[in-house]
Short mmCIF file of C-alpha atoms in Angstrom, two decimals:
data_model
loop_
_atom_site.label_atom_id
_atom_site.label_comp_id
_atom_site.label_asym_id
_atom_site.label_seq_id
_atom_site.Cartn_x
_atom_site.Cartn_y
_atom_site.Cartn_z
CA MET A 1 -8.13 -26.34 -14.94
CA ALA A 2 -6.95 -23.09 -13.40
CA ALA A 3 -8.84 -21.66 -10.43
CA THR A 4 -9.49 -18.42 -12.35
CA ASP A 5 -11.13 -20.35 -15.20
CA ILE A 6 -13.36 -22.24 -12.74
CA ALA A 7 -14.40 -18.99 -11.04
CA ARG A 8 -15.18 -17.43 -14.41
CA GLN A 9 -17.35 -20.40 -15.41
CA VAL A 10 -19.22 -20.26 -12.09
CA GLY A 11 -19.91 -16.56 -12.62
CA GLU A 12 -21.12 -17.08 -16.16
CA GLY A 13 -23.45 -19.90 -15.10
CA CYS A 14 -25.32 -17.86 -12.48
CA ARG A 15 -29.11 -18.00 -12.89
CA THR A 16 -32.00 -16.19 -11.21
CA VAL A 17 -34.62 -18.45 -9.64
CA PRO A 18 -37.80 -17.51 -7.74
CA LEU A 19 -38.43 -18.43 -4.11
CA ALA A 20 -41.51 -20.40 -3.13
CA GLY A 21 -41.73 -18.71 0.26
CA HIS A 22 -39.98 -16.63 2.88
CA VAL A 23 -36.40 -17.74 3.61
CA GLY A 24 -35.07 -15.06 5.91
CA PHE A 25 -31.90 -13.71 4.34
CA ASP A 26 -33.64 -10.36 3.95
CA SER A 27 -32.52 -9.77 7.54
CA LEU A 28 -28.88 -9.57 6.43
CA PRO A 29 -28.89 -5.73 6.45
CA ASP A 30 -30.15 -5.77 10.03
CA GLN A 31 -27.50 -8.32 10.97
CA LEU A 32 -24.84 -6.16 9.36
CA VAL A 33 -26.05 -3.06 11.19
CA ASN A 34 -26.12 -4.85 14.55
CA LYS A 35 -22.64 -6.26 14.02
CA SER A 36 -21.25 -2.91 12.93
CA VAL A 37 -22.80 -1.12 15.90
CA SER A 38 -21.39 -3.68 18.33
CA GLN A 39 -17.91 -3.39 16.81
CA GLY A 40 -17.98 0.40 16.62
CA PHE A 41 -16.54 2.65 13.93
CA CYS A 42 -13.35 4.58 13.39
CA PHE A 43 -12.79 7.84 11.57
CA ASN A 44 -9.51 9.68 11.05
CA ILE A 45 -9.29 13.36 10.16
CA LEU A 46 -6.15 15.19 9.03
CA CYS A 47 -6.15 18.94 9.61
CA VAL A 48 -3.66 20.77 7.39
CA GLY A 49 -3.19 24.50 7.58
CA GLU A 50 -1.04 27.28 8.93
CA THR A 51 -0.80 27.93 12.64
CA GLY A 52 -3.56 30.16 13.99
CA LEU A 53 -6.32 29.32 11.50
CA GLY A 54 -8.54 27.73 14.17
CA LYS A 55 -8.07 24.04 13.39
CA SER A 56 -8.44 22.86 16.99
CA THR A 57 -11.41 25.15 17.60
CA LEU A 58 -13.21 23.84 14.52
CA MET A 59 -12.69 20.22 15.65
CA ASP A 60 -14.14 21.06 19.06
CA THR A 61 -17.10 22.74 17.37
CA LEU A 62 -17.69 19.90 14.89
CA PHE A 63 -17.90 17.19 17.54
CA ASN A 64 -19.44 19.40 20.22
CA THR A 65 -16.79 18.63 22.82
CA LYS A 66 -13.45 19.87 24.10
CA PHE A 67 -10.47 17.89 22.88
CA GLU A 68 -7.32 18.13 24.92
CA GLY A 69 -4.41 19.80 23.18
CA GLU A 70 -1.69 22.34 23.62
CA PRO A 71 -1.75 25.45 21.45
CA ALA A 72 0.96 25.45 18.80
CA THR A 73 3.57 28.19 18.51
CA HIS A 74 5.17 29.75 15.44
CA THR A 75 8.69 28.71 16.51
CA GLN A 76 8.72 25.12 15.26
CA PRO A 77 11.90 24.29 13.27
CA GLY A 78 9.89 22.01 10.98
CA VAL A 79 6.51 20.42 10.43
CA GLN A 80 5.57 17.94 13.16
CA ILE A 81 2.70 15.46 12.96
CA ARG A 82 0.66 15.23 16.14
CA SER A 83 -1.97 12.47 16.40
CA SER A 84 -4.60 12.11 19.12
CA THR A 85 -7.26 9.39 19.40
CA TYR A 86 -10.53 9.73 21.31
CA ASP A 87 -13.43 7.38 22.06
CA LEU A 88 -16.77 9.07 21.44
CA GLN A 89 -20.26 7.72 22.16
CA GLU A 90 -23.53 8.98 20.69
CA SER A 91 -26.67 7.02 21.52
CA ASN A 92 -25.57 3.39 21.14
CA VAL A 93 -22.94 4.10 18.44
CA GLY A 94 -19.27 4.20 19.36
CA LEU A 95 -16.72 6.13 17.32
CA LYS A 96 -12.94 5.96 17.66
CA LEU A 97 -11.93 9.37 16.34
CA THR A 98 -8.34 10.23 15.47
CA ILE A 99 -7.41 13.85 14.83
CA VAL A 100 -4.05 14.45 13.17
CA SER A 101 -2.70 17.98 13.17
CA THR A 102 0.27 19.45 11.32
CA VAL A 103 2.10 21.52 13.92
CA GLY A 104 4.31 24.25 12.47
CA PHE A 105 3.00 23.96 8.91
CA GLY A 106 3.83 27.12 6.96
CA ASP A 107 5.83 28.73 9.80
CA GLN A 108 9.28 28.23 8.26
CA ILE A 109 11.08 30.67 5.99
CA ASN A 110 11.86 27.86 3.54
CA LYS A 111 8.54 26.09 2.94
CA GLU A 112 9.74 23.96 0.04
CA ASP A 113 9.59 20.64 1.92
CA SER A 114 6.68 21.41 4.26
CA TYR A 115 4.46 18.80 2.59
CA LYS A 116 6.94 15.90 2.95
CA PRO A 117 6.22 14.97 6.61
CA ILE A 118 2.48 14.89 5.79
CA VAL A 119 2.96 12.63 2.76
CA GLU A 120 5.30 10.35 4.71
CA PHE A 121 2.79 10.06 7.54
CA ILE A 122 -0.07 9.12 5.20
CA ASP A 123 2.12 6.55 3.41
CA ALA A 124 3.21 5.13 6.77
CA GLN A 125 -0.43 4.45 7.70
CA PHE A 126 -1.02 2.75 4.33
CA GLU A 127 2.12 0.67 4.80
CA ALA A 128 1.09 -0.41 8.30
CA TYR A 129 -2.30 -1.58 6.99
CA LEU A 130 -0.67 -3.37 4.05
CA GLN A 131 1.75 -5.20 6.33
CA GLU A 132 -1.17 -6.29 8.52
CA GLU A 133 -3.07 -7.42 5.42
CA LEU A 134 -0.12 -9.49 4.15
CA LYS A 135 0.35 -11.39 7.42
CA ILE A 136 -0.43 -15.08 7.49
CA ARG A 137 -2.54 -14.61 10.61
CA ARG A 138 -4.50 -11.42 10.11
CA VAL A 139 -6.63 -9.67 12.72
CA LEU A 140 -8.13 -6.94 10.57
CA HIS A 141 -11.42 -7.06 12.48
CA THR A 142 -9.63 -5.84 15.63
CA TYR A 143 -6.91 -3.84 13.89
CA HIS A 144 -7.04 -0.09 14.57
CA ASP A 145 -7.23 1.42 11.10
CA SER A 146 -5.13 4.59 11.20
CA ARG A 147 -5.48 5.48 7.50
CA ILE A 148 -6.60 9.07 6.93
CA HIS A 149 -10.22 9.21 5.77
CA ALA A 150 -10.58 12.96 5.31
CA CYS A 151 -8.20 15.87 5.00
CA LEU A 152 -9.60 19.25 5.97
CA TYR A 153 -7.34 21.75 4.26
CA PHE A 154 -7.59 25.13 5.98
CA ILE A 155 -7.12 28.11 3.65
CA ALA A 156 -6.22 31.51 5.06
CA PRO A 157 -8.95 34.13 4.39
CA THR A 158 -6.75 36.42 2.30
CA GLY A 159 -9.48 37.18 -0.24
CA HIS A 160 -6.97 37.13 -3.10
CA SER A 161 -5.75 33.68 -4.21
CA LEU A 162 -4.24 30.45 -2.97
CA LYS A 163 -0.67 30.51 -1.74
CA SER A 164 1.87 28.45 -3.65
CA LEU A 165 2.37 26.36 -0.50
CA ASP A 166 -1.33 25.43 -0.53
CA LEU A 167 -1.31 24.45 -4.20
CA VAL A 168 1.86 22.37 -3.92
CA THR A 169 0.68 20.58 -0.77
CA MET A 170 -2.79 19.78 -2.11
CA LYS A 171 -1.29 18.54 -5.37
CA LYS A 172 0.96 16.15 -3.44
CA LEU A 173 -1.93 14.92 -1.30
CA ASP A 174 -4.82 14.59 -3.76
CA SER A 175 -3.87 11.04 -4.83
CA LYS A 176 -3.44 9.88 -1.22
CA VAL A 177 -6.35 11.34 0.73
CA ASN A 178 -9.82 12.86 0.35
CA ILE A 179 -9.22 16.62 0.40
CA ILE A 180 -12.01 18.92 1.54
CA PRO A 181 -10.84 22.56 1.24
CA ILE A 182 -12.30 25.03 3.71
CA ILE A 183 -11.81 28.75 4.18
CA ALA A 184 -10.97 29.26 7.84
CA LYS A 185 -12.13 32.26 9.85
CA SER A 186 -14.32 33.32 6.97
CA ASP A 187 -15.82 36.16 9.03
CA ALA A 188 -12.58 38.06 8.40
CA ILE A 189 -13.71 39.05 4.87
CA SER A 190 -16.93 40.45 3.48
CA LYS A 191 -19.65 38.47 1.69
CA SER A 192 -18.75 39.80 -1.76
CA GLU A 193 -15.05 39.15 -1.20
CA LEU A 194 -15.83 35.65 0.05
CA THR A 195 -17.85 34.82 -3.07
CA LYS A 196 -15.06 36.02 -5.37
CA PHE A 197 -12.49 34.19 -3.23
CA LYS A 198 -14.38 30.89 -3.57
CA ILE A 199 -14.54 31.29 -7.37
CA LYS A 200 -10.83 32.12 -7.48
CA ILE A 201 -9.90 29.09 -5.37
CA THR A 202 -11.99 26.74 -7.50
CA SER A 203 -10.45 28.13 -10.68
CA GLU A 204 -6.90 27.74 -9.37
CA LEU A 205 -7.54 24.18 -8.20
CA VAL A 206 -8.90 23.20 -11.62
CA SER A 207 -6.13 24.95 -13.57
CA ASN A 208 -3.44 23.27 -11.44
CA GLY A 209 -5.04 19.83 -11.71
CA VAL A 210 -5.75 19.43 -7.99
CA GLN A 211 -8.40 16.74 -7.41
CA ILE A 212 -10.49 17.52 -4.33
CA TYR A 213 -13.09 15.19 -2.84
CA GLN A 214 -16.46 15.36 -4.58
CA PHE A 215 -19.50 14.28 -2.61
CA PRO A 216 -20.96 11.22 -4.38
CA THR A 217 -24.07 11.59 -6.49
CA ASP A 218 -24.56 7.94 -7.51
CA ASP A 219 -26.83 7.22 -4.53
CA GLU A 220 -30.31 8.55 -5.22
CA SER A 221 -31.01 9.19 -1.53
CA VAL A 222 -28.18 11.75 -1.25
CA ALA A 223 -27.59 12.69 -4.89
CA GLU A 224 -29.52 15.93 -4.74
CA ILE A 225 -28.00 17.30 -1.53
CA ASN A 226 -24.48 16.19 -2.47
CA GLY A 227 -24.78 17.72 -5.92
CA THR A 228 -25.87 20.99 -4.34
CA MET A 229 -23.08 20.95 -1.77
CA ASN A 230 -20.41 20.24 -4.37
CA ALA A 231 -21.23 23.66 -5.80
CA HIS A 232 -20.58 25.28 -2.41
CA LEU A 233 -16.98 24.03 -2.12
CA PRO A 234 -14.78 25.30 -0.61
CA PHE A 235 -16.80 25.74 2.56
CA ALA A 236 -16.37 29.03 4.42
CA VAL A 237 -16.45 28.12 8.11
CA ILE A 238 -16.24 29.66 11.56
CA GLY A 239 -15.50 27.77 14.75
CA SER A 240 -16.38 28.66 18.31
CA THR A 241 -16.91 26.81 21.57
CA GLU A 242 -18.38 29.87 23.27
CA GLU A 243 -22.14 29.86 23.73
CA LEU A 244 -24.08 33.12 23.72
CA LYS A 245 -27.74 33.75 24.40
CA ILE A 246 -29.43 34.77 21.19
CA GLY A 247 -33.12 35.33 21.61
CA ASN A 248 -34.28 32.57 23.91
CA LYS A 249 -31.63 30.04 22.90
CA MET A 250 -27.99 29.44 23.79
CA MET A 251 -26.05 29.15 20.54
CA LYS A 252 -22.40 28.83 19.54
CA ALA A 253 -21.31 32.21 18.28
CA ARG A 254 -18.51 34.76 18.16
CA GLN A 255 -19.09 38.13 19.75
CA TYR A 256 -17.62 41.21 18.04
CA PRO A 257 -17.97 44.92 18.80
CA TRP A 258 -20.05 45.31 15.66
CA GLY A 259 -22.25 42.28 16.20
CA THR A 260 -22.52 38.50 16.63
CA VAL A 261 -21.59 35.76 14.18
CA GLN A 262 -23.58 32.57 14.70
CA VAL A 263 -21.67 29.38 13.89
CA GLU A 264 -24.75 27.33 13.00
CA ASN A 265 -26.49 30.08 11.04
CA GLU A 266 -26.14 29.21 7.34
CA ALA A 267 -26.54 32.87 6.45
CA HIS A 268 -23.32 33.58 8.37
CA CYS A 269 -21.08 30.67 7.36
CA ASP A 270 -20.99 27.12 5.90
CA PHE A 271 -20.31 25.29 9.17
CA VAL A 272 -23.62 23.41 9.07
CA LYS A 273 -22.97 22.37 5.46
CA LEU A 274 -19.53 21.04 6.42
CA ARG A 275 -20.92 19.11 9.38
CA GLU A 276 -23.72 17.62 7.30
CA MET A 277 -21.44 16.54 4.47
CA LEU A 278 -18.52 15.34 6.59
CA ILE A 279 -20.28 13.55 9.43
CA ARG A 280 -23.99 13.06 8.85
CA VAL A 281 -24.12 12.16 5.15
CA ASN A 282 -20.75 11.09 3.70
CA MET A 283 -18.64 9.72 6.55
CA GLU A 284 -18.99 6.13 5.33
CA ASP A 285 -18.25 7.16 1.73
CA LEU A 286 -15.07 8.88 2.90
CA ARG A 287 -14.03 5.64 4.60
CA GLU A 288 -14.90 3.61 1.52
CA GLN A 289 -13.08 6.00 -0.85
CA THR A 290 -9.99 5.80 1.34
CA HIS A 291 -9.98 2.01 1.14
CA SER A 292 -11.13 1.43 -2.44
CA ARG A 293 -9.32 4.31 -4.14
CA HIS A 294 -6.36 5.74 -2.24
CA TYR A 295 -5.27 2.61 -0.39
CA GLU A 296 -5.77 0.43 -3.47
CA LEU A 297 -3.56 2.78 -5.48
CA TYR A 298 -0.83 2.59 -2.83
CA ARG A 299 -1.23 -1.20 -2.55
CA ARG A 300 -1.06 -1.70 -6.31
CA CYS A 301 2.08 0.40 -6.65
CA LYS A 302 3.73 -1.41 -3.74
CA LEU A 303 2.90 -4.87 -5.06
CA GLU A 304 4.10 -3.91 -8.55
CA GLU A 305 7.37 -2.76 -6.99
CA MET A 306 7.58 -6.20 -5.36
CA GLY A 307 7.07 -7.82 -8.77
CA PHE A 308 3.41 -8.88 -8.51
CA LYS A 309 1.22 -8.32 -11.57
CA ASP A 310 -2.30 -9.24 -12.66
CA THR A 311 -1.32 -10.28 -16.20
CA ASP A 312 1.72 -11.80 -17.88
CA PRO A 313 3.43 -10.24 -20.94
CA ASP A 314 0.81 -11.93 -23.17
CA SER A 315 -2.04 -10.18 -21.26
CA LYS A 316 -3.17 -13.47 -19.76
CA PRO A 317 -4.40 -13.41 -16.17
CA PHE A 318 -1.91 -14.38 -13.49
CA SER A 319 -2.93 -16.23 -10.38
CA LEU A 320 -1.24 -15.32 -7.11
CA GLN A 321 0.45 -18.72 -6.97
CA GLU A 322 1.83 -18.34 -10.49
CA THR A 323 3.06 -14.86 -9.66
CA TYR A 324 4.61 -16.18 -6.46
CA GLU A 325 6.29 -19.07 -8.28
CA ALA A 326 7.60 -16.76 -11.01
CA LYS A 327 8.87 -14.31 -8.41
CA ARG A 328 10.36 -17.15 -6.38
CA ASN A 329 12.15 -18.58 -9.41
CA GLU A 330 13.38 -15.11 -10.30
CA PHE A 331 14.57 -14.60 -6.75
CA LEU A 332 16.29 -18.00 -6.67
CA GLY A 333 17.96 -17.22 -10.00
CA GLU A 334 19.19 -13.90 -8.72
CA LEU A 335 20.28 -15.56 -5.48
CA GLN A 336 22.19 -18.24 -7.38
CA LYS A 337 23.75 -15.59 -9.60
CA LYS A 338 24.79 -13.55 -6.59
CA GLU A 339 26.07 -16.69 -4.89
CA GLU A 340 28.19 -17.51 -7.97
CA GLU A 341 29.45 -13.93 -8.09
CA MET A 342 30.31 -14.08 -4.41
CA ARG A 343 32.04 -17.43 -4.89
CA GLN A 344 34.09 -16.07 -7.78
CA MET A 345 34.83 -12.96 -5.81
CA PHE A 346 35.87 -15.12 -2.85
CA VAL A 347 38.13 -17.25 -5.04
CA GLN A 348 39.60 -14.13 -6.61
CA ARG A 349 40.23 -12.58 -3.23
CA VAL A 350 41.77 -15.83 -1.95
CA LYS A 351 44.10 -15.87 -4.95
CA GLU A 352 44.96 -12.22 -4.41
CA LYS A 353 45.58 -12.94 -0.73
CA GLU A 354 47.73 -15.95 -1.58
CA ALA A 355 49.74 -13.84 -4.01
CA GLU A 356 50.12 -11.17 -1.34
CA LEU A 357 51.23 -13.77 1.20
CA LYS A 358 53.68 -15.33 -1.26
CA GLU A 359 55.07 -11.92 -2.06
CA ALA A 360 55.33 -11.16 1.65
CA GLU A 361 57.01 -14.56 2.22
CA LYS A 362 59.45 -13.87 -0.58
CA GLU A 363 60.25 -10.47 0.89
CA LEU A 364 60.74 -12.07 4.30
CA HIS A 365 63.12 -14.68 2.83
CA GLU A 366 65.04 -11.99 1.03
CA LYS A 367 65.21 -9.93 4.19
CA PHE A 368 66.31 -12.99 6.14
CA ASP A 369 69.03 -13.73 3.58
CA ARG A 370 70.19 -10.13 3.73
CA LEU A 371 70.26 -10.20 7.50
CA LYS A 372 72.02 -13.58 7.47
CA LYS A 373 74.68 -12.34 5.04
CA LEU A 374 75.06 -9.18 7.06
CA HIS A 375 75.44 -11.26 10.20
CA GLN A 376 78.04 -13.46 8.55
CA ASP A 377 79.96 -10.42 7.32
CA GLU A 378 79.83 -8.89 10.78
CA LYS A 379 80.92 -12.20 12.30
CA LYS A 380 83.82 -12.48 9.86
CA LYS A 381 84.87 -8.93 10.62
CA LEU A 382 84.75 -9.65 14.33
CA GLU A 383 86.73 -12.86 13.87
CA ASP A 384 89.34 -11.02 11.77
CA LYS A 385 89.53 -8.30 14.37
CA LYS A 386 89.83 -10.89 17.14
CA LYS A 387 92.59 -12.67 15.25
CA SER A 388 94.37 -9.38 14.75
CA LEU A 389 94.03 -8.58 18.42
CA ASP A 390 95.28 -12.07 19.35
CA ASP A 391 98.28 -11.58 17.08
CA GLU A 392 99.02 -8.23 18.67
CA VAL A 393 98.71 -9.77 22.17
CA ASN A 394 101.04 -12.62 21.21
CA ALA A 395 103.56 -10.19 19.73
CA PHE A 396 103.30 -8.06 22.85
CA LYS A 397 103.87 -11.10 25.05
CA GLN A 398 106.92 -12.09 22.99
CA ARG A 399 108.34 -8.60 23.25
CA LYS A 400 107.64 -8.59 26.97
CA THR A 401 109.37 -11.93 27.45
CA ALA A 402 112.39 -10.78 25.45
CA ALA A 403 112.56 -7.60 27.46
CA GLU A 404 112.34 -9.50 30.71
CA LEU A 405 115.08 -11.84 29.53
CA LEU A 406 117.33 -8.99 28.56
CA GLN A 407 116.65 -7.32 31.86
CA SER A 408 117.51 -10.47 33.79
CA GLN A 409 120.67 -10.98 31.79
CA GLY A 410 121.65 -7.38 32.40
CA SER A 411 121.08 -7.83 36.14
CA GLN A 412 123.26 -10.92 36.25
CA ALA A 413 126.08 -9.19 34.34
CA GLY A 414 125.94 -6.19 36.66
CA GLY A 415 126.15 -8.47 39.74
CA SER A 416 129.26 -10.29 38.51
CA GLN A 417 131.07 -7.04 37.74
CA THR A 418 130.30 -5.77 41.26
CA LEU A 419 131.79 -8.94 42.83
CA LYS A 420 134.88 -8.59 40.65
CA ARG A 421 135.39 -5.00 41.76
CA ASP A 422 134.96 -5.95 45.40
CA LYS A 423 137.53 -8.69 45.00
CA GLU A 424 139.97 -6.37 43.34
CA LYS A 425 139.60 -3.89 46.18
CA LYS A 426 140.33 -6.60 48.71
CA ASN A 427 143.40 -7.62 46.83
CA PHE A 428 144.57 -4.00 46.63
CA PHE A 429 144.45 -3.52 50.30
#
């Protein structure tokens, strides 16, 4: 019997029985809380927006601290992802906070590919978690989860409409991360303009099919406040680390010649609403949505690319072992096929090489024969020339001998005539 069938039967046979007395497993929530507090929590925020919209200032204001960071310039050749991790402690709860900023976003003349580094970074964090999850020896309880839990998308307070860059980027990100759109530096436009701007942004997001994060309303304890806050999106926020004395209290505010804007005054901006929704009410839901929705989508697509499926062609459930065996057999078949192709290719190349070598050998033999014949012809010519020279030398020697003989005979004849004349002279006298 397959393991899936056994599990299904166990689930169907579950019955509810009463307890005769106190057992103690009602302390499980307390155990879970204590364990979670001892381990600590992590939360990762991605801040996307053009340079100069106050992203760093808002992070400092949200967490009531001063994060280290260098101010970005408008001279970046492309979008760079800058990640910083901090350990925060509040009461007895520890939080490992990672803030990821998009340096140079929207500063280029050609903004067509500005979203790509952001998408690649988010996918890289999903891939790192998936690789850790697929290891034989996993250490997920100590693994630093770097997946992005919330994306604060900063919108410039133009008062008109969303830029095409904003729409394209949010459309590319909405299936990968929880997007919370916010209007940065909202004190730059009037109340009436801000209201119209919010309506315009919401309309454009809906018409372009951009799915932003909706605060959950399925939990009765937060359903009312989340439902109310969903109607306030996008939040119009102001950030400031400067504290001014207002009345008898020191409050975070921005001082202008015409007056003071209080960051935590809900009549001035939506900063308090953002803080409540992001940190105090829905932080755990953002983490859960990242894991159960966005990561699961990435994981499913990746495993399907690798050939893993939940059902076979007949819509019957597949176990992991069956999928592995099927994939293994498919891989072995492909490997054998490739091996046969490589073997045939090797044999073919060996034959081609043998033919090339035979042709080269034939050409060498022909060249050798030509050179040998040429050598023989040259040798014969030299021998003929030598013979001719020898004949000429012999003829010359014969002529020389004959000439010497004639010369000697002439000398002897001349000597005898001289003696005869001398004798005749003697006789005359």
